[in-house]
């Protein structure tokens, strides 16, 4: 059982930056692909970014490409999401997830473990 705890959310003005962190309890963290997803009020949860075991491969939603960067530190068992040039439409609860596979294109339904989410609010 992998426990995931997100942090780093908050309120920021449009154009600002935030860095989300997701700490995992599992010592085999390095054998899980990690993803970030988000859910805005009244909308379905959507994919944001994913990273492979070793961090060599990443994938991003078109809406965040060039603005967000996913990275991981397998020594600290932590995955990060650096968010720059934030827009009001980025407002959502952000979730990290772990999957027992090594793909950055896996569907959301295959991720095994989820954090509780952290709120990101971008004001205009």
PDB file of C-alpha atoms in Angstrom:
ATOM      1  CA  UNK A   1       0.000   0.000   0.000  1.00  0.00           C
ATOM      2  CA  UNK A   2       1.456   3.332  -1.088  1.00  0.00           C
ATOM      3  CA  UNK A   3       0.419   6.425   0.801  1.00  0.00           C
ATOM      4  CA  UNK A   4       0.727   9.739  -1.040  1.00  0.00           C
ATOM      5  CA  UNK A   5       0.600  13.158   0.569  1.00  0.00           C
ATOM      6  CA  UNK A   6       0.451  16.299  -1.561  1.00  0.00           C
ATOM      7  CA  UNK A   7       1.502  19.757  -0.435  1.00  0.00           C
ATOM      8  CA  UNK A   8       2.297  23.152  -1.888  1.00  0.00           C
ATOM      9  CA  UNK A   9      -1.091  24.285  -3.074  1.00  0.00           C
ATOM     10  CA  UNK A  10      -2.466  27.736  -2.370  1.00  0.00           C
ATOM     11  CA  UNK A  11      -3.717  31.004  -3.790  1.00  0.00           C
ATOM     12  CA  UNK A  12      -1.654  32.765  -6.445  1.00  0.00           C
ATOM     13  CA  UNK A  13      -2.233  35.551  -8.935  1.00  0.00           C
ATOM     14  CA  UNK A  14      -2.353  34.862 -12.635  1.00  0.00           C
ATOM     15  CA  UNK A  15       1.154  34.701 -14.044  1.00  0.00           C
ATOM     16  CA  UNK A  16       2.571  33.419 -10.778  1.00  0.00           C
ATOM     17  CA  UNK A  17       4.167  30.105  -9.870  1.00  0.00           C
ATOM     18  CA  UNK A  18       3.655  27.267  -7.432  1.00  0.00           C
ATOM     19  CA  UNK A  19       5.490  24.027  -6.798  1.00  0.00           C
ATOM     20  CA  UNK A  20       3.493  21.025  -5.685  1.00  0.00           C
ATOM     21  CA  UNK A  21       5.122  18.120  -3.885  1.00  0.00           C
ATOM     22  CA  UNK A  22       3.885  14.601  -3.355  1.00  0.00           C
ATOM     23  CA  UNK A  23       5.649  12.451  -0.772  1.00  0.00           C
ATOM     24  CA  UNK A  24       5.271   8.687  -0.959  1.00  0.00           C
ATOM     25  CA  UNK A  25       5.533   6.213   1.895  1.00  0.00           C
ATOM     26  CA  UNK A  26       6.780   3.333  -0.208  1.00  0.00           C
ATOM     27  CA  UNK A  27      10.486   2.436  -0.314  1.00  0.00           C
ATOM     28  CA  UNK A  28       9.949   0.995  -3.790  1.00  0.00           C
ATOM     29  CA  UNK A  29       8.791   4.410  -5.005  1.00  0.00           C
ATOM     30  CA  UNK A  30      11.257   4.141  -7.862  1.00  0.00           C
ATOM     31  CA  UNK A  31       9.228   1.318  -9.414  1.00  0.00           C
ATOM     32  CA  UNK A  32       6.070   3.375  -9.791  1.00  0.00           C
ATOM     33  CA  UNK A  33       5.186   5.726 -12.595  1.00  0.00           C
ATOM     34  CA  UNK A  34       3.841   8.930 -11.098  1.00  0.00           C
ATOM     35  CA  UNK A  35       1.188  11.244 -12.412  1.00  0.00           C
ATOM     36  CA  UNK A  36      -0.469  14.520 -11.573  1.00  0.00           C
ATOM     37  CA  UNK A  37      -4.163  15.012 -12.248  1.00  0.00           C
ATOM     38  CA  UNK A  38      -6.577  17.827 -11.469  1.00  0.00           C
ATOM     39  CA  UNK A  39     -10.285  18.345 -11.000  1.00  0.00           C
ATOM     40  CA  UNK A  40     -11.987  21.704 -11.296  1.00  0.00           C
ATOM     41  CA  UNK A  41     -15.436  22.335  -9.790  1.00  0.00           C
ATOM     42  CA  UNK A  42     -18.141  20.747 -11.897  1.00  0.00           C
ATOM     43  CA  UNK A  43     -15.641  19.064 -14.197  1.00  0.00           C
ATOM     44  CA  UNK A  44     -14.180  15.604 -14.517  1.00  0.00           C
ATOM     45  CA  UNK A  45     -10.733  14.770 -13.265  1.00  0.00           C
ATOM     46  CA  UNK A  46      -8.147  15.214 -16.003  1.00  0.00           C
ATOM     47  CA  UNK A  47      -4.564  14.287 -16.709  1.00  0.00           C
ATOM     48  CA  UNK A  48      -1.884  16.927 -16.175  1.00  0.00           C
ATOM     49  CA  UNK A  49       1.525  15.232 -16.325  1.00  0.00           C
ATOM     50  CA  UNK A  50       3.271  11.901 -15.828  1.00  0.00           C
ATOM     51  CA  UNK A  51       6.821  10.712 -15.281  1.00  0.00           C
ATOM     52  CA  UNK A  52       8.480   7.324 -15.667  1.00  0.00           C
ATOM     53  CA  UNK A  53      10.317   5.358 -12.996  1.00  0.00           C
ATOM     54  CA  UNK A  54      13.676   6.959 -13.461  1.00  0.00           C
ATOM     55  CA  UNK A  55      12.373  10.313 -14.635  1.00  0.00           C
ATOM     56  CA  UNK A  56      13.730   9.951 -18.139  1.00  0.00           C
ATOM     57  CA  UNK A  57      10.337  10.160 -19.814  1.00  0.00           C
ATOM     58  CA  UNK A  58       7.594  12.667 -19.211  1.00  0.00           C
ATOM     59  CA  UNK A  59       4.232  13.475 -20.725  1.00  0.00           C
ATOM     60  CA  UNK A  60       2.058  16.568 -20.429  1.00  0.00           C
ATOM     61  CA  UNK A  61      -1.446  17.633 -21.248  1.00  0.00           C
ATOM     62  CA  UNK A  62      -1.494  20.139 -24.087  1.00  0.00           C
ATOM     63  CA  UNK A  63      -3.034  22.737 -21.791  1.00  0.00           C
ATOM     64  CA  UNK A  64       0.040  22.809 -19.517  1.00  0.00           C
ATOM     65  CA  UNK A  65       2.840  22.008 -21.945  1.00  0.00           C
ATOM     66  CA  UNK A  66       5.608  24.589 -21.719  1.00  0.00           C
ATOM     67  CA  UNK A  67       4.331  25.935 -18.387  1.00  0.00           C
ATOM     68  CA  UNK A  68       4.419  22.934 -16.027  1.00  0.00           C
ATOM     69  CA  UNK A  69       7.334  20.594 -15.282  1.00  0.00           C
ATOM     70  CA  UNK A  70       7.088  17.239 -13.544  1.00  0.00           C
ATOM     71  CA  UNK A  71      10.138  15.788 -11.817  1.00  0.00           C
ATOM     72  CA  UNK A  72      10.947  13.202  -9.182  1.00  0.00           C
ATOM     73  CA  UNK A  73      13.557  12.442  -6.549  1.00  0.00           C
ATOM     74  CA  UNK A  74      13.679   8.696  -5.924  1.00  0.00           C
ATOM     75  CA  UNK A  75      15.929   9.173  -2.891  1.00  0.00           C
ATOM     76  CA  UNK A  76      13.390  11.438  -1.211  1.00  0.00           C
ATOM     77  CA  UNK A  77      10.423   9.396  -2.534  1.00  0.00           C
ATOM     78  CA  UNK A  78       8.899  12.610  -3.831  1.00  0.00           C
ATOM     79  CA  UNK A  79       7.423  13.820  -7.100  1.00  0.00           C
ATOM     80  CA  UNK A  80       7.086  17.493  -7.927  1.00  0.00           C
ATOM     81  CA  UNK A  81       5.015  19.651 -10.231  1.00  0.00           C
ATOM     82  CA  UNK A  82       6.498  23.055 -10.964  1.00  0.00           C
ATOM     83  CA  UNK A  83       3.748  25.300 -12.284  1.00  0.00           C
ATOM     84  CA  UNK A  84       4.685  28.577 -13.966  1.00  0.00           C
ATOM     85  CA  UNK A  85       2.647  31.215 -15.808  1.00  0.00           C
ATOM     86  CA  UNK A  86      -0.458  30.090 -13.980  1.00  0.00           C
ATOM     87  CA  UNK A  87      -3.858  30.954 -15.407  1.00  0.00           C
ATOM     88  CA  UNK A  88      -7.264  31.150 -13.735  1.00  0.00           C
ATOM     89  CA  UNK A  89      -8.292  28.040 -15.672  1.00  0.00           C
ATOM     90  CA  UNK A  90      -5.587  26.103 -13.789  1.00  0.00           C
ATOM     91  CA  UNK A  91      -7.704  26.443 -10.645  1.00  0.00           C
ATOM     92  CA  UNK A  92      -8.479  22.934  -9.400  1.00  0.00           C
ATOM     93  CA  UNK A  93      -7.730  20.328  -6.786  1.00  0.00           C
ATOM     94  CA  UNK A  94      -4.481  18.659  -7.831  1.00  0.00           C
ATOM     95  CA  UNK A  95      -3.914  14.980  -7.115  1.00  0.00           C
ATOM     96  CA  UNK A  96      -0.814  12.863  -7.430  1.00  0.00           C
ATOM     97  CA  UNK A  97      -1.105   9.194  -8.262  1.00  0.00           C
ATOM     98  CA  UNK A  98       1.175   6.162  -8.450  1.00  0.00           C
ATOM     99  CA  UNK A  99       0.931   3.343 -10.930  1.00  0.00           C
ATOM    100  CA  UNK A 100       2.655  -0.017 -10.953  1.00  0.00           C
ATOM    101  CA  UNK A 101       3.833   0.351 -14.522  1.00  0.00           C
ATOM    102  CA  UNK A 102       6.480   2.281 -16.427  1.00  0.00           C
ATOM    103  CA  UNK A 103       4.378   4.216 -18.908  1.00  0.00           C
ATOM    104  CA  UNK A 104       3.768   7.949 -19.129  1.00  0.00           C
ATOM    105  CA  UNK A 105       0.687   7.415 -21.294  1.00  0.00           C
ATOM    106  CA  UNK A 106      -1.348   5.134 -19.081  1.00  0.00           C
ATOM    107  CA  UNK A 107      -5.007   6.008 -18.593  1.00  0.00           C
ATOM    108  CA  UNK A 108      -6.059   7.445 -15.271  1.00  0.00           C
ATOM    109  CA  UNK A 109      -7.995   4.295 -14.397  1.00  0.00           C
ATOM    110  CA  UNK A 110      -4.780   2.255 -14.165  1.00  0.00           C
ATOM    111  CA  UNK A 111      -3.206   4.323 -11.410  1.00  0.00           C
ATOM    112  CA  UNK A 112      -3.359   2.286  -8.219  1.00  0.00           C
ATOM    113  CA  UNK A 113      -2.833   4.853  -5.489  1.00  0.00           C
ATOM    114  CA  UNK A 114      -4.021   8.431  -5.014  1.00  0.00           C
ATOM    115  CA  UNK A 115      -3.296  11.283  -2.663  1.00  0.00           C
ATOM    116  CA  UNK A 116      -5.949  13.364  -0.961  1.00  0.00           C
ATOM    117  CA  UNK A 117      -5.417  16.379  -3.210  1.00  0.00           C
ATOM    118  CA  UNK A 118      -4.244  19.944  -2.734  1.00  0.00           C
ATOM    119  CA  UNK A 119      -6.165  23.047  -3.779  1.00  0.00           C
ATOM    120  CA  UNK A 120      -4.663  25.450  -6.302  1.00  0.00           C
ATOM    121  CA  UNK A 121      -6.508  28.716  -6.857  1.00  0.00           C
ATOM    122  CA  UNK A 122      -5.361  31.231  -9.467  1.00  0.00           C
ATOM    123  CA  UNK A 123      -6.911  34.673  -9.268  1.00  0.00           C
ATOM    124  CA  UNK A 124      -7.241  36.943 -12.275  1.00  0.00           C
TER     125      UNK A 124
END
